[in-house]
mmCIF file of C-alpha atoms in Angstrom:
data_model
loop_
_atom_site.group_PDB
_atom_site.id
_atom_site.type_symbol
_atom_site.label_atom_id
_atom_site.label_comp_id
_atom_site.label_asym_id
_atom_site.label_seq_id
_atom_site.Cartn_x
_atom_site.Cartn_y
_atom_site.Cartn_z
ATOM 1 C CA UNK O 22 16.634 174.091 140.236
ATOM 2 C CA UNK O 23 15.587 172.479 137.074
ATOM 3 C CA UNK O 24 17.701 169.591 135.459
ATOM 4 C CA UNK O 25 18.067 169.427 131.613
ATOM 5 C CA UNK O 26 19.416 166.604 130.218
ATOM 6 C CA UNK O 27 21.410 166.820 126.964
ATOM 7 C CA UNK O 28 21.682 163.951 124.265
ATOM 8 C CA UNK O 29 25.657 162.930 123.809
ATOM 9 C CA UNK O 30 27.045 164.069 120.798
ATOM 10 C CA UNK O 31 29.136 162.533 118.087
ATOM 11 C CA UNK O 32 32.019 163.781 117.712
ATOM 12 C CA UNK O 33 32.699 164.974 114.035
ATOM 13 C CA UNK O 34 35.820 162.543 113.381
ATOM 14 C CA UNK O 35 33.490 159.013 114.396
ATOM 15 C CA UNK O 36 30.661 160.967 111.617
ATOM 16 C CA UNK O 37 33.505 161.391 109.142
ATOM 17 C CA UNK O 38 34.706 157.648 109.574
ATOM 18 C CA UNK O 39 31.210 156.733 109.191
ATOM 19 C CA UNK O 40 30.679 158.176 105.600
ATOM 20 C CA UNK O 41 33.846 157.363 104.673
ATOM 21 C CA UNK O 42 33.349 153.315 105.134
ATOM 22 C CA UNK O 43 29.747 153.480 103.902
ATOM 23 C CA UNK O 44 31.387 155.139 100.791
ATOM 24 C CA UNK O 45 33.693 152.461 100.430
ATOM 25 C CA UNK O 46 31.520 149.902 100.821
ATOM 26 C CA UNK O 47 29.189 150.971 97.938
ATOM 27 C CA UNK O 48 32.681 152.350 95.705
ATOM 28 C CA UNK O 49 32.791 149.103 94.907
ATOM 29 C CA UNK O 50 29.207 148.181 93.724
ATOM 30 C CA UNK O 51 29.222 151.296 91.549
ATOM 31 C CA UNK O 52 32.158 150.554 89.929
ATOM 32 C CA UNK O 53 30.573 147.137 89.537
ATOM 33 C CA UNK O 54 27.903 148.482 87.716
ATOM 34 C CA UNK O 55 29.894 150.558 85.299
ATOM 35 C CA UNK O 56 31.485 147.594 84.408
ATOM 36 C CA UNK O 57 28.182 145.844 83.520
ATOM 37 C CA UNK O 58 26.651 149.135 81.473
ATOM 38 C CA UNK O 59 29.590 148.989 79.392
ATOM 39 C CA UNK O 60 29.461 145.513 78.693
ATOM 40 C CA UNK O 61 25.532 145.620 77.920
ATOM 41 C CA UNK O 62 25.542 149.237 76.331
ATOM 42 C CA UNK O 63 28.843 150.191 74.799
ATOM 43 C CA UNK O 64 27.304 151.532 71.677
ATOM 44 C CA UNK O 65 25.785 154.353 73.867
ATOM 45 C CA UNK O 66 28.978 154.783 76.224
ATOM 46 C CA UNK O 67 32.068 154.460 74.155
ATOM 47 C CA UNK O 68 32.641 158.301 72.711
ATOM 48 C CA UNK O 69 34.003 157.401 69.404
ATOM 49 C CA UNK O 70 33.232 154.947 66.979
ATOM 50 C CA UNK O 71 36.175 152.053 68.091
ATOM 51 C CA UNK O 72 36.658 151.264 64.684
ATOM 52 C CA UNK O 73 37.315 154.415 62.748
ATOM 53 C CA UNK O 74 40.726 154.941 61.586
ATOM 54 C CA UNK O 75 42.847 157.660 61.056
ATOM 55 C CA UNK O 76 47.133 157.690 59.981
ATOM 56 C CA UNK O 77 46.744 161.507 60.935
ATOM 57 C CA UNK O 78 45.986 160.968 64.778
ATOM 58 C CA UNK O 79 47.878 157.962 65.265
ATOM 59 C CA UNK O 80 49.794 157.070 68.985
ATOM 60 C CA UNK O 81 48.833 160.440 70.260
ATOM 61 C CA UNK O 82 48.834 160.789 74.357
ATOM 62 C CA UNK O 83 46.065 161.286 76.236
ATOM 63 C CA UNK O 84 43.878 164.747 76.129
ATOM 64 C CA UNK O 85 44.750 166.187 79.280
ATOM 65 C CA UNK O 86 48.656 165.885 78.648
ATOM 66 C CA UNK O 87 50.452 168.146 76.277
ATOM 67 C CA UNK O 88 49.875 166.836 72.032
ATOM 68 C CA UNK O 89 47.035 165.119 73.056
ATOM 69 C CA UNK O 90 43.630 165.518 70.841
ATOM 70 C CA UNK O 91 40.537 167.247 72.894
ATOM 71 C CA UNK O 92 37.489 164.444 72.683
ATOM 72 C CA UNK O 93 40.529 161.601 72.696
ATOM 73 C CA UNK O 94 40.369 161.546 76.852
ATOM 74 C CA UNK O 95 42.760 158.444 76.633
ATOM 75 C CA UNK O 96 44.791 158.816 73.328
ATOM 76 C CA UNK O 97 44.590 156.996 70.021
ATOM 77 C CA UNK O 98 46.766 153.882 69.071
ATOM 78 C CA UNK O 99 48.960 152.924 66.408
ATOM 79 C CA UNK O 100 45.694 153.016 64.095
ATOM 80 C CA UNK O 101 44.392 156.531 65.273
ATOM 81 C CA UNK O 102 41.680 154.935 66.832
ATOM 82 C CA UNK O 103 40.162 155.939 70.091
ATOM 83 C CA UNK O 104 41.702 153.684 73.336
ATOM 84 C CA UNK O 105 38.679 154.833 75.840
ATOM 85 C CA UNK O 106 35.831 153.505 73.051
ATOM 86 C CA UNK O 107 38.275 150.161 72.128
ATOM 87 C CA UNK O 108 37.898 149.666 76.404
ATOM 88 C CA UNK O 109 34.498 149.978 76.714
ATOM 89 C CA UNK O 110 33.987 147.794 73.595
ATOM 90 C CA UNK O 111 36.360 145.150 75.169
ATOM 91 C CA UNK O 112 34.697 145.148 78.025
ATOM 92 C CA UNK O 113 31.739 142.742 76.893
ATOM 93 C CA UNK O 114 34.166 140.597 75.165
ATOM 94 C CA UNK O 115 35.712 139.546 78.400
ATOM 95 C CA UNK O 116 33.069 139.876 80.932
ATOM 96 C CA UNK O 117 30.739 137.684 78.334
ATOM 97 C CA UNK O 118 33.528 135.317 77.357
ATOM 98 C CA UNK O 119 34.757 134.805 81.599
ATOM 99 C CA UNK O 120 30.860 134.336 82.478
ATOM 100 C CA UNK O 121 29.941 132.047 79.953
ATOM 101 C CA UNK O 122 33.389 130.396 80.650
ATOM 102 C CA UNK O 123 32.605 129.864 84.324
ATOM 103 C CA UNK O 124 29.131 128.722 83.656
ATOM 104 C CA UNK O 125 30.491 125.782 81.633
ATOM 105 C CA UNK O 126 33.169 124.949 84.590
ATOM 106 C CA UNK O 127 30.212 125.068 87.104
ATOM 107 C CA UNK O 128 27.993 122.723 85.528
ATOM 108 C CA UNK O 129 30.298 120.458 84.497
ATOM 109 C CA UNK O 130 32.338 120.409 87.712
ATOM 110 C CA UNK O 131 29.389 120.545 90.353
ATOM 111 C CA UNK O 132 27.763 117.813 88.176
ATOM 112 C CA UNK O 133 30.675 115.840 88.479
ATOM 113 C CA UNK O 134 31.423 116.628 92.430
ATOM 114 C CA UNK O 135 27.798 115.968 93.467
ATOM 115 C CA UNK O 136 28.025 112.051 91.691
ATOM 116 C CA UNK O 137 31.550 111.769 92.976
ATOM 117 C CA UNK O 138 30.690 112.620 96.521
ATOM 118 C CA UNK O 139 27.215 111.137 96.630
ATOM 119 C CA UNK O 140 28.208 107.990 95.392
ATOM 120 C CA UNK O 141 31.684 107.283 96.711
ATOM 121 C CA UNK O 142 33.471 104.181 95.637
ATOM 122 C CA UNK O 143 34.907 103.645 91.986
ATOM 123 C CA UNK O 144 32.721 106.419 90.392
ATOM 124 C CA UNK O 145 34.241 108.841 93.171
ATOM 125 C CA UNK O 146 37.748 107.096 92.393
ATOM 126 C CA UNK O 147 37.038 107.445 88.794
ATOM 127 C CA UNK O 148 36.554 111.374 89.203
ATOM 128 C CA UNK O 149 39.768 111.889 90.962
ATOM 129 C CA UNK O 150 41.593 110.274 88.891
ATOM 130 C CA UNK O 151 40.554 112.520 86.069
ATOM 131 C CA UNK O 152 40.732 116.001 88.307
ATOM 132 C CA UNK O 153 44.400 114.610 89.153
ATOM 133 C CA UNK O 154 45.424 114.402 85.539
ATOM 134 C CA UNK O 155 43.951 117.620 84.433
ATOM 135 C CA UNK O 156 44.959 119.097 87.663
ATOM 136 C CA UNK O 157 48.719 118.307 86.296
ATOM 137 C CA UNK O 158 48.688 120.564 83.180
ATOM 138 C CA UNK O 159 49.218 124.355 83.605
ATOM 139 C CA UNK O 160 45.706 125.438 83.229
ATOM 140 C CA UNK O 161 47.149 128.449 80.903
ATOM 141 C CA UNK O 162 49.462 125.957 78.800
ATOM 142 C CA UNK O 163 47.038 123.768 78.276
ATOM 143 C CA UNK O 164 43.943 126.453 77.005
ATOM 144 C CA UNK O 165 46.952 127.876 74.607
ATOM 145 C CA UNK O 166 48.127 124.276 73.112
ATOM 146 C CA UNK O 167 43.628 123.626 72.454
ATOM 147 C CA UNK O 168 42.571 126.710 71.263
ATOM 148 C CA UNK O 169 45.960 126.625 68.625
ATOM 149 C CA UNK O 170 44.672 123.057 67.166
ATOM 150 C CA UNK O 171 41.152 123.929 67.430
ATOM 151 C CA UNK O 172 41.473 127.716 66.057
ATOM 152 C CA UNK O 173 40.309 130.480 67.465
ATOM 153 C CA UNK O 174 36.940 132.125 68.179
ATOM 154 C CA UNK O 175 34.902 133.065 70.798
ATOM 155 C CA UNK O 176 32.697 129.451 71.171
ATOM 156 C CA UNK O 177 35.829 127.688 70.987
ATOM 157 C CA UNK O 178 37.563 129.911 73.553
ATOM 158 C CA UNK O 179 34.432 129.602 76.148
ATOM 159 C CA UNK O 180 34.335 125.770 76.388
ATOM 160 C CA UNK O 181 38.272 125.906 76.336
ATOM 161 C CA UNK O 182 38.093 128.012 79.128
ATOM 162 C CA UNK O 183 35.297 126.358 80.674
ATOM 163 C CA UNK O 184 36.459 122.829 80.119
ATOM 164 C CA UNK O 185 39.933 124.069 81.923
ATOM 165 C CA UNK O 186 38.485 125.083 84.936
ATOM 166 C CA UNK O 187 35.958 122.249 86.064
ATOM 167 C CA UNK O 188 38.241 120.302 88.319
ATOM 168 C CA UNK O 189 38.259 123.491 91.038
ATOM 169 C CA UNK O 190 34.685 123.059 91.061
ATOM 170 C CA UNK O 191 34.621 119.681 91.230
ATOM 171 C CA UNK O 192 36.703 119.224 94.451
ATOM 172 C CA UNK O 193 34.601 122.151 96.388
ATOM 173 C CA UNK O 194 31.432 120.300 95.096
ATOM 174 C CA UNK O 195 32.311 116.760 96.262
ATOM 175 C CA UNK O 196 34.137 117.860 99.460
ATOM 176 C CA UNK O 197 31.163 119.610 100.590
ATOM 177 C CA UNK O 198 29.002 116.495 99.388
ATOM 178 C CA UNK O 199 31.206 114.333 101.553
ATOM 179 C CA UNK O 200 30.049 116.217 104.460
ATOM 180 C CA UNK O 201 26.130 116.570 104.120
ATOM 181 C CA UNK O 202 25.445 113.329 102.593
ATOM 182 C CA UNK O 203 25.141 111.195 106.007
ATOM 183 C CA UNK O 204 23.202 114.230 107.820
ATOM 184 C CA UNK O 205 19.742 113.338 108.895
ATOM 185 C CA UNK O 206 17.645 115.786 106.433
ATOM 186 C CA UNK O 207 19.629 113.033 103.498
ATOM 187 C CA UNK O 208 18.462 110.011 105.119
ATOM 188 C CA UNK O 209 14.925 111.393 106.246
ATOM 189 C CA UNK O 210 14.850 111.986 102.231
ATOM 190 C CA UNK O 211 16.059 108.424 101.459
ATOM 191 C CA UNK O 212 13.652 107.344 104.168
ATOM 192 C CA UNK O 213 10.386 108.541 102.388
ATOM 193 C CA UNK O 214 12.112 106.565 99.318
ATOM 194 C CA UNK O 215 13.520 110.037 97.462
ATOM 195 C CA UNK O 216 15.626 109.092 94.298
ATOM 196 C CA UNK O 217 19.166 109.936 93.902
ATOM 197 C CA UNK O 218 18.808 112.792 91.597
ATOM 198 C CA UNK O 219 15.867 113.804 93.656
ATOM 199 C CA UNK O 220 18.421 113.913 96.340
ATOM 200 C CA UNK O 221 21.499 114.881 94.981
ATOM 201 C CA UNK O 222 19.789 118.218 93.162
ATOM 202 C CA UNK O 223 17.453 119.165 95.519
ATOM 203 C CA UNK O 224 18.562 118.270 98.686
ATOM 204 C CA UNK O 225 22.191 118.257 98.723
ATOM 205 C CA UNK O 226 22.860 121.099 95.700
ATOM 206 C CA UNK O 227 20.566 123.138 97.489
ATOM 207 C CA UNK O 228 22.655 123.132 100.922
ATOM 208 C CA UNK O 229 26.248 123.398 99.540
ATOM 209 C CA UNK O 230 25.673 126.207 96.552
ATOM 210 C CA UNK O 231 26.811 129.079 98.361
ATOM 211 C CA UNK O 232 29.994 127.791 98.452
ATOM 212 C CA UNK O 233 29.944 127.246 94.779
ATOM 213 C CA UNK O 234 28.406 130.571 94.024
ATOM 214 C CA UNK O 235 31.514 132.249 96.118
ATOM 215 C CA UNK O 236 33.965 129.954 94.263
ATOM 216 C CA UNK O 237 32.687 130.706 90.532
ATOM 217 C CA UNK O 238 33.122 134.569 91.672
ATOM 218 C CA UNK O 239 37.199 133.554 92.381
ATOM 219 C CA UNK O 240 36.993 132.215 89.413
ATOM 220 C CA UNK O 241 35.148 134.790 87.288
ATOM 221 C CA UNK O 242 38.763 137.171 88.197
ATOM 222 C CA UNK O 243 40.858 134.248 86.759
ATOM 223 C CA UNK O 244 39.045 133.468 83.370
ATOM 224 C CA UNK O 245 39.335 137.734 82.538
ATOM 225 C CA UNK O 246 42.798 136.849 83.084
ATOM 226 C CA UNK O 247 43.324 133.909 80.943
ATOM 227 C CA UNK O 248 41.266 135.324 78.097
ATOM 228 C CA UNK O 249 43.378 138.191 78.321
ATOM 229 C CA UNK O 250 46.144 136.196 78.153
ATOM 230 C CA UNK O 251 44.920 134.845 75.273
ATOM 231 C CA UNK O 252 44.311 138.014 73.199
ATOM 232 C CA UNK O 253 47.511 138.942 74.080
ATOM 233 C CA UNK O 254 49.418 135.989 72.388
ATOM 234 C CA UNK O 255 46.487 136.290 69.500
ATOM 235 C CA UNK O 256 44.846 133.585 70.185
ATOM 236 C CA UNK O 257 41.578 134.623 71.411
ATOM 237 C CA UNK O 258 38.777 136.523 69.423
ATOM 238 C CA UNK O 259 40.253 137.899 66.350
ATOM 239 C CA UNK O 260 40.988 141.968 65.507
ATOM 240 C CA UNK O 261 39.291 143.898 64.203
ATOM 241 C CA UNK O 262 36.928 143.049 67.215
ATOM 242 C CA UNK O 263 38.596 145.075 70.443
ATOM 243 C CA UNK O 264 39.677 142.771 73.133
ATOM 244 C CA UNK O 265 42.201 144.225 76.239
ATOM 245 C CA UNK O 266 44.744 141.688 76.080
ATOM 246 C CA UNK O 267 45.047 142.461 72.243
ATOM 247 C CA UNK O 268 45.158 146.082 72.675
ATOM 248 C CA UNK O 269 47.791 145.256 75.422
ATOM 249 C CA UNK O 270 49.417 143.204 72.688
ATOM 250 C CA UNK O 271 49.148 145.779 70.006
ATOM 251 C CA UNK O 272 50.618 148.689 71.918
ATOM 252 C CA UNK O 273 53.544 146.502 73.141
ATOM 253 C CA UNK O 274 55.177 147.182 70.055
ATOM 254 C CA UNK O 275 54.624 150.868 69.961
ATOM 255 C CA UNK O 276 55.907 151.914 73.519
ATOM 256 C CA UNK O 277 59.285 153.527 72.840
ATOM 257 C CA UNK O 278 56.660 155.993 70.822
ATOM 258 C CA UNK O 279 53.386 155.849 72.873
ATOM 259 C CA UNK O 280 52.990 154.297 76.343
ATOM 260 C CA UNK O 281 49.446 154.764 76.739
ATOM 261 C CA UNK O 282 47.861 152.425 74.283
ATOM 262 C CA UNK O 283 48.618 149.475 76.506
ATOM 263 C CA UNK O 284 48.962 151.112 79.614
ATOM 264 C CA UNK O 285 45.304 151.548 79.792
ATOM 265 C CA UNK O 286 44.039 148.823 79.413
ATOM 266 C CA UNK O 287 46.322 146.877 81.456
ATOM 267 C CA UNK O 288 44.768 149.107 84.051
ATOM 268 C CA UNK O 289 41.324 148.280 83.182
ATOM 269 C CA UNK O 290 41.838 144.771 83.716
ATOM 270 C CA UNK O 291 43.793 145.116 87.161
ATOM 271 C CA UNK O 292 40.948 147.409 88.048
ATOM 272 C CA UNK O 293 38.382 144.673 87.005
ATOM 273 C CA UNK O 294 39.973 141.594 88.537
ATOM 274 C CA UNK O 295 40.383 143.753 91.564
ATOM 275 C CA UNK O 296 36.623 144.211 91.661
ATOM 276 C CA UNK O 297 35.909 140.941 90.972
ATOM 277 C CA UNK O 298 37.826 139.204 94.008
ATOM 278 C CA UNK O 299 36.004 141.831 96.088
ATOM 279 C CA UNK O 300 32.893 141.040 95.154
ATOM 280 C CA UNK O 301 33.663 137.505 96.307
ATOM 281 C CA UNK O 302 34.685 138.663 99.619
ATOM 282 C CA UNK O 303 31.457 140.206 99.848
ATOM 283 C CA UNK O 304 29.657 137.209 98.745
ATOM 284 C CA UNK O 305 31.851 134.887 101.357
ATOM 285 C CA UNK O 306 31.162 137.354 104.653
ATOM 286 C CA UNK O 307 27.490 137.488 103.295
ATOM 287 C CA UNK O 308 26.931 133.768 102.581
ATOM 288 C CA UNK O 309 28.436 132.719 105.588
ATOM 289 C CA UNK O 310 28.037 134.168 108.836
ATOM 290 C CA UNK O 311 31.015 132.264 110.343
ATOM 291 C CA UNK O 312 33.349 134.252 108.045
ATOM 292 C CA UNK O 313 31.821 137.602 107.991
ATOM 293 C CA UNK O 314 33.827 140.734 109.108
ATOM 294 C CA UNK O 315 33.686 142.843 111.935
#
């Protein structure tokens, strides 16, 4: 009698499961990327020229619902111009306005976190003093009341923006110094007679910059918001230039006769902030093991 021995199968539901969670897992990452081609390319993306205007076309619906104009796949606003190009054109003013924004928090907050926390005493006291009285303004009400005196444009608006959010980075910065500065690596460094920015930037910065690099992600999703908050209340780069919170603005007064011009790209940025916190969850499982996911 001669024994045969058969490999176990898998059943057809776990292989279905399977693809479906690695296709979720990349969803993301693809949409990701979208988002970055049409802030780098939107000249070769957006299907229409953003700016061309037309009374004749004006606050039509979208192409695939009934009055809608074939080639207009989203509909045209109050100006007949095309939503989909304005949305792909608005695109790199917020993702280059929240980067830039966030770059400017994290230097200026880590900066001030890694003295704080490394030197302790009345500089540290000093710091937290000022991220307390900051801390006390609504970030949002306090951007608005600058960027009216100052005027706006789109320098102005970064270090606004960036300038607002440096006291989050400064407590993760200086909380995290706190708890490496004492460990042996810092005072084998000291030891061999390292200087403080010696140790402070390459030492300490080093070991505690995931946890900034997860943070600024968080923080990416709230600067779209606040510069779209901005636009909105026309305070953030000026039209004709497309922005989503002004197109949200713009079709606000035009919805009893056309919902889609700021549906759209209210959409756009839930969809974006959306992928933006993900990606930090992605970062925070990735960066740190204790954290990660099953």
């Amino acid at each position: 009698m001669i024994l045969t021995s058969k490999s176990p199968t898998v059943p057809n539901g776990v292989n279905r499961r399977r693809i479906v969670k690695k296709l979720s897992a990349l969803l993301p990452f693809l949409a990701l990327a979208v988002l970055l081609l049409c802030t780098a390319f939107p000249e070769f993306l957006a299907p229409k020229d953003p700016y061309a205007q037309s009374l004749i076309r004006r606050l039509k619906p979208p192409s695939f619902l009934p009055g809608g104009i074939s080639g207009y796949i989203l509909g045209t606003d109050q100006l007949g111009r095309d939503i989909l190009s304005r949305i792909i054109f608005g695109a790199r003013v917020t993702i280059i306005t929240s980067v830039l924004a966030v770059c400017v928090a994290a230097v200026v907050g880590t900066t001030a976190g890694l003295v704080a926390g490394y030197f302790r005493g009345r500089v540290d006291s000093a710091v937290v003093r000022a991220i307390d009285v900051q801390l006390a303004f609504p970030v949002v009400l306090l951007v608005i009341a600058i960027v009216a005196v100052i005027g706006p444009s789109l320098s102005n608006l970064i270090i606004v923006m960036g300038l607002s959010a440096w006291p989050q980075f400064a407590r993760i910065t200086r909380g995290a110094v706190i708890s490496v500065r004492d460990l042996e690596y810092i005072e084998a460094a000291r030891s061999i007679g390292a200087g403080h920015m010696r140790i402070m930037f390459r030492h300490i910065l080093r070991n505690i910059l995931s946890s900034i690099i997860v943070y600024a992600t968080f923080e990416m999703a709230r600067m779209m918001l606040v510069e779209a908050t901005l636009s909105f209340l026309g305070l953030g780069v000026q039209p004709p230039t497309p922005t989503w919170g002004g197109m949200i603005s713009d079709g606000s007064k035009y919805l009893g006769l056309s919902w889609s011009v700021s549906f759209f790209p209210g959409l756009v940025i839930v969809l974006a902030v959306l992928l933006v916190n993900d990606l930090g969850d992605r970062l925070r499982d990735f960066m740190d093991p204790y954290l990660k996911n099953d």
